[in-house]
Amino acid sequence: MHVAPGTAAVAALSWLVAASATALLVVAARRRTGRHRPALVLLAVGAGLALASLLTGLGAMLDAAPHWAHAQEQRTGWATLISVGAAASGLVFLAGLLRLPGVAPTAAATVRLALDGLTAAAALWFVGWVLLSEPTRLLGQATPMACAPILLATVSAALAAGLGPIVVFRAAAPRRQLAALAAGVAAVTCGGLGVAAGLCQAGPAMVLTGAGLIAAGLLAAALSVRRLDQPRPVEPDLISRDGDYAILPMFAMAASAIYHLLQDGRFGALGILAGTVEGFALVARQALTLRDMRGYAGRLAEREAHFRELAHTDPLTGLANRRGLLRALHRCAEAGSDCVLLGLDLDGFKNVNDMRGHDVGDAVLAEVGRRLGGNLRPGDVAARLGGDEFAVLMHGSPAEAERVAGRLLAVLGRTYDEVDGPVFLSVSIGMAGWAGEPDVELLQRHADLALRYAKQRGKNRIERYDAAYDQLLRRRITLEHELRGAIERDELRLAFQPVASLPSVRPVGAEALLRWHHPELGNVRPDEFIPLAEECGMIAKLGAWVLHQACYQLSRWLADGHDVWVSVNVSPRELHAPEYVVLVADALRAHHVPPQRLVLEVTEHAVATDLDELIRRLTALRRTGVRIALDDFGAGYSSLGQLRRLPIDILKIDHSLVAEHEPVRPVGRDGPAFAPMVDIVMRLGHQLGLEVIAEGVTTPTELAAVVAAGCRFGQGALFGWGVPAEHLEAMLAAATSPGARPAPPGVRAVPPAIRTTALPAQRSPQAGSGQLTPAAEGASRADAPTSVDQHVRSVDSSREMRQA
């Protein structure tokens, strides 16, 4: 049998294409660096083995062609050599495929892929054996049943056909180049099988077909390698998809086995070997899957524990957060051990955030966390609850906890050194222990109440929970709730405390005092509900109601012919509200009240907030015509320089200055004893052009002292408590009626001229030296006493009510 020219041409073309593709793979392996290079080296080696097998097969075919039928033994030897070369080439190709970046990132993933490929390969080989063996013989007479050397080539081809698709399906998208490479590897191994089978039995046509497959596979591999993408991450564990690769091969083997038995086929050693390999591969794969699942479950448990710990940890300080504290509290309650909860709050921390920035604030909080963690006993739990609020759960007796709390008070009160300057803070601590049976919510509530009490009592202190706190809190909540509807329910009233002209003790003015009578709570003290109104934002509403009620009553008294003024207390929050000036003007206009008859009293506490803003507000109010009084003068807030700047008309001397222990008698001259502090304030007020009212006059001795000091007006229990409007109206009528009681013995009666000018004069804006206006001077001289009756009684004897 002669070699046809076409056969030689096809052989030469196949070898030329295969050699070119191999050269391309070698060049790519030499040029490519990084993670791709080991895989490309293996692919180039596999291509070289495939090219050598192809060259050997084509040479053997051309050599045996003239005497094909008589060279069976020679051809079988060449087929064996080519089968070994094809198997080696396929295994090296598959190794290179598995080494590609992104295909099998770990050794465990490589083993999983190899086992999956072996499972599919065994199934493919078994199905092929069933189809090509007796009794099926799918290829008929062309079936190479008598050539045993091609067995290795069939195994290699089955491995490539089984592993390649699995690698492609497992890889991350895009998979186009990887799919082309896997197809090329399968074509090369199948081509090697075709060359070996052609030499052994099928003939030159099969050899040429196999050569064409080898050449096409090498070319596809070379072209795909040149355009391989960068490695992409893949899922290392695809446990949920493992069943897909096991069910299909087993189904194919079972179906082919049943078919073989139905065709009266028999299973030989090769079929049993294929089934055994399939079984061992599946068992090994499932064992590996079980191992992976256990490892995966362990990692999940570790991650869950880690994230659970993160969920119970404050990220800024590293301390426990609110969840962590609750967990520790519940554990302590379940154990039934003695526990003490400390609530801690940094005093003044808001100023750090506002003035120094949140970065400095965070640094301070982190340092607080370190100091807390470094000064606790083993087993104690420190937590940051949010913002500048912390808590410490301590085991042991309250006495031990109090000692630790004292140490924390000192440690947290130390200077915090920051880059842009030190930070000074203090801390308030509230303590609470179990109240009978362990109750986590109750313990937290008690600690919060103790901390709140510590803040209210001056901060930078430790307070232990007391049951009285509950009563105070419940009453506070009830008062706040009821106060919101007190105006609508008509529960508020105004009481008026008279201001008397001295020494005649005739009422010439009154201070409006707010009173609240609740149908169930009874009389609620002003010093209890006024601060509460300021905290809950109701002071503006109450102040507006008081202003209108006072103006209304004042308009009635003026209409009845009474020469009187009314003063109203103004809180700092009201005063700093932009709309307050408009509110005052509207009230005066609505009730037709002359502005000079209304006095607005501002406490010295307001001076300590913002002096410049206070001056602007008071100046705007004085433009409406009202007069301004500085209440509680002498409590220590206002300096002489501030007093000179303030646009005020009246000084109200604090009762602490009036109630001196022993009045002082003049040195070197005769005269009544006088209160020295009142005398000093009187002189200061006259120098600044201010009228002075002495508050808290409760005894005739105090009255004599303030009169001796030259004070023209007094207010206090001696002249009357806060009384209803009709009572004060009766007092005004009695003082101005023709049958009014005479002045006490030794006290000169007040002339009518003085009665009409008894109203305190408004401070003259031009009084640079602060001199009184002439009317005020005349009134002061006219009221100067010669002596005071020690038996002057109160104008009214109603029950004492504290001032707001």
CSV table of N, CA and C in Angstrom, one decimal, residues 8-26 44 47-48 50-52 54-55 58 93 184 187-188 208-223 226:
chain,number,residue,atom,x,y,z
A,8,ALA,N,0.1,12.5,2.8
A,8,ALA,CA,1.4,13.1,3.2
A,8,ALA,C,1.2,14.6,3.4
A,9,ALA,N,0.4,15.2,2.6
A,9,ALA,CA,0.1,16.7,2.7
A,9,ALA,C,-0.6,17.0,4.0
A,10,VAL,N,-1.6,16.1,4.3
A,10,VAL,CA,-2.4,16.3,5.6
A,10,VAL,C,-1.5,16.1,6.8
A,11,ALA,N,-0.7,15.1,6.7
A,11,ALA,CA,0.2,14.8,7.8
A,11,ALA,C,1.2,16.0,8.0
A,12,ALA,N,1.8,16.5,6.9
A,12,ALA,CA,2.7,17.6,7.0
A,12,ALA,C,2.0,18.8,7.6
A,13,LEU,N,0.8,19.1,7.1
A,13,LEU,CA,0.1,20.3,7.6
A,13,LEU,C,-0.2,20.2,9.1
A,14,SER,N,-0.6,19.0,9.5
A,14,SER,CA,-1.0,18.8,10.9
A,14,SER,C,0.3,19.0,11.8
A,15,TRP,N,1.4,18.4,11.3
A,15,TRP,CA,2.6,18.6,12.1
A,15,TRP,C,3.1,20.0,12.1
A,16,LEU,N,2.9,20.8,11.0
A,16,LEU,CA,3.3,22.2,10.9
A,16,LEU,C,2.5,23.0,11.9
A,17,VAL,N,1.2,22.8,11.9
A,17,VAL,CA,0.3,23.6,12.8
A,17,VAL,C,0.6,23.3,14.2
A,18,ALA,N,0.8,22.0,14.5
A,18,ALA,CA,1.1,21.6,15.9
A,18,ALA,C,2.4,22.2,16.3
A,19,ALA,N,3.4,22.1,15.4
A,19,ALA,CA,4.8,22.7,15.8
A,19,ALA,C,4.6,24.2,16.1
A,20,SER,N,3.9,24.9,15.2
A,20,SER,CA,3.7,26.4,15.4
A,20,SER,C,3.0,26.7,16.7
A,21,ALA,N,1.9,25.9,17.0
A,21,ALA,CA,1.2,26.1,18.3
A,21,ALA,C,2.1,25.8,19.5
A,22,THR,N,3.0,24.8,19.4
A,22,THR,CA,3.9,24.5,20.5
A,22,THR,C,4.9,25.6,20.7
A,23,ALA,N,5.4,26.1,19.5
A,23,ALA,CA,6.3,27.3,19.6
A,23,ALA,C,5.7,28.5,20.3
A,24,LEU,N,4.4,28.7,20.0
A,24,LEU,CA,3.7,29.8,20.6
A,24,LEU,C,3.6,29.6,22.1
A,25,LEU,N,3.3,28.4,22.5
A,25,LEU,CA,3.2,28.1,24.0
A,25,LEU,C,4.5,28.3,24.7
A,26,VAL,N,5.6,27.8,24.0
A,26,VAL,CA,6.9,28.0,24.6
A,26,VAL,C,7.3,29.5,24.7
A,44,ALA,N,3.4,24.2,28.1
A,44,ALA,CA,4.4,24.1,27.0
A,44,ALA,C,5.0,22.7,27.0
A,47,ALA,N,2.5,20.3,25.5
A,47,ALA,CA,2.5,20.5,24.1
A,47,ALA,C,3.7,19.9,23.4
A,48,GLY,N,4.8,19.9,24.0
A,48,GLY,CA,6.0,19.3,23.5
A,48,GLY,C,5.8,17.8,23.4
A,50,ALA,N,3.0,16.2,23.3
A,50,ALA,CA,2.0,15.9,22.3
A,50,ALA,C,2.6,16.0,20.9
A,51,LEU,N,3.4,17.0,20.7
A,51,LEU,CA,4.1,17.2,19.3
A,51,LEU,C,5.0,16.0,19.0
A,52,ALA,N,5.7,15.5,20.1
A,52,ALA,CA,6.6,14.3,19.8
A,52,ALA,C,5.7,13.1,19.5
A,54,LEU,N,2.8,13.1,18.1
A,54,LEU,CA,2.2,13.3,16.8
A,54,LEU,C,3.3,13.0,15.7
A,55,LEU,N,4.5,13.5,16.0
A,55,LEU,CA,5.6,13.2,15.0
A,55,LEU,C,5.9,11.7,14.9
A,58,LEU,N,2.9,10.0,13.0
A,58,LEU,CA,2.9,10.2,11.6
A,58,LEU,C,4.0,9.5,10.9
A,93,PHE,N,-0.9,18.4,30.7
A,93,PHE,CA,-1.8,19.4,30.3
A,93,PHE,C,-2.8,19.7,31.5
A,184,GLY,N,-9.1,22.7,24.1
A,184,GLY,CA,-7.9,22.3,23.4
A,184,GLY,C,-7.2,21.1,24.0
A,187,ALA,N,-9.1,18.0,23.1
A,187,ALA,CA,-8.8,17.7,21.7
A,187,ALA,C,-7.5,17.0,21.6
A,188,VAL,N,-6.5,17.5,22.3
A,188,VAL,CA,-5.1,16.9,22.2
A,188,VAL,C,-5.1,15.5,22.7
A,208,LEU,N,-4.7,10.2,10.7
A,208,LEU,CA,-4.8,11.6,10.2
A,208,LEU,C,-5.9,12.4,11.0
A,209,THR,N,-7.0,11.7,11.3
A,209,THR,CA,-8.0,12.4,12.1
A,209,THR,C,-7.5,12.8,13.5
A,210,GLY,N,-6.8,11.8,14.1
A,210,GLY,CA,-6.2,12.1,15.4
A,210,GLY,C,-5.1,13.2,15.3
A,211,ALA,N,-4.3,13.2,14.2
A,211,ALA,CA,-3.3,14.2,14.1
A,211,ALA,C,-4.0,15.6,13.9
A,212,GLY,N,-5.1,15.6,13.1
A,212,GLY,CA,-5.8,16.9,13.0
A,212,GLY,C,-6.3,17.4,14.3
A,213,LEU,N,-6.8,16.5,15.2
A,213,LEU,CA,-7.3,16.9,16.5
A,213,LEU,C,-6.2,17.5,17.4
A,214,ILE,N,-5.0,16.8,17.3
A,214,ILE,CA,-3.9,17.3,18.1
A,214,ILE,C,-3.5,18.7,17.7
A,215,ALA,N,-3.4,18.8,16.4
A,215,ALA,CA,-3.0,20.1,15.9
A,215,ALA,C,-4.0,21.2,16.2
A,216,ALA,N,-5.3,20.9,16.1
A,216,ALA,CA,-6.3,21.9,16.4
A,216,ALA,C,-6.4,22.2,17.9
A,217,GLY,N,-6.2,21.2,18.7
A,217,GLY,CA,-6.2,21.4,20.2
A,217,GLY,C,-5.0,22.2,20.6
A,218,LEU,N,-3.8,21.9,20.0
A,218,LEU,CA,-2.6,22.7,20.4
A,218,LEU,C,-2.8,24.2,20.0
A,219,LEU,N,-3.4,24.4,18.8
A,219,LEU,CA,-3.6,25.8,18.3
A,219,LEU,C,-4.6,26.5,19.2
A,220,ALA,N,-5.7,25.8,19.6
A,220,ALA,CA,-6.7,26.5,20.5
A,220,ALA,C,-6.0,26.8,21.8
A,221,ALA,N,-5.2,25.9,22.3
A,221,ALA,CA,-4.5,26.2,23.6
A,221,ALA,C,-3.6,27.3,23.5
A,222,ALA,N,-2.8,27.4,22.4
A,222,ALA,CA,-1.9,28.5,22.2
A,222,ALA,C,-2.6,29.8,22.1
A,223,LEU,N,-3.7,29.9,21.3
A,223,LEU,CA,-4.4,31.1,21.2
A,223,LEU,C,-5.1,31.6,22.5
A,226,ARG,N,-2.6,33.1,25.1
A,226,ARG,CA,-2.2,34.5,24.8
A,226,ARG,C,-3.2,35.6,25.3
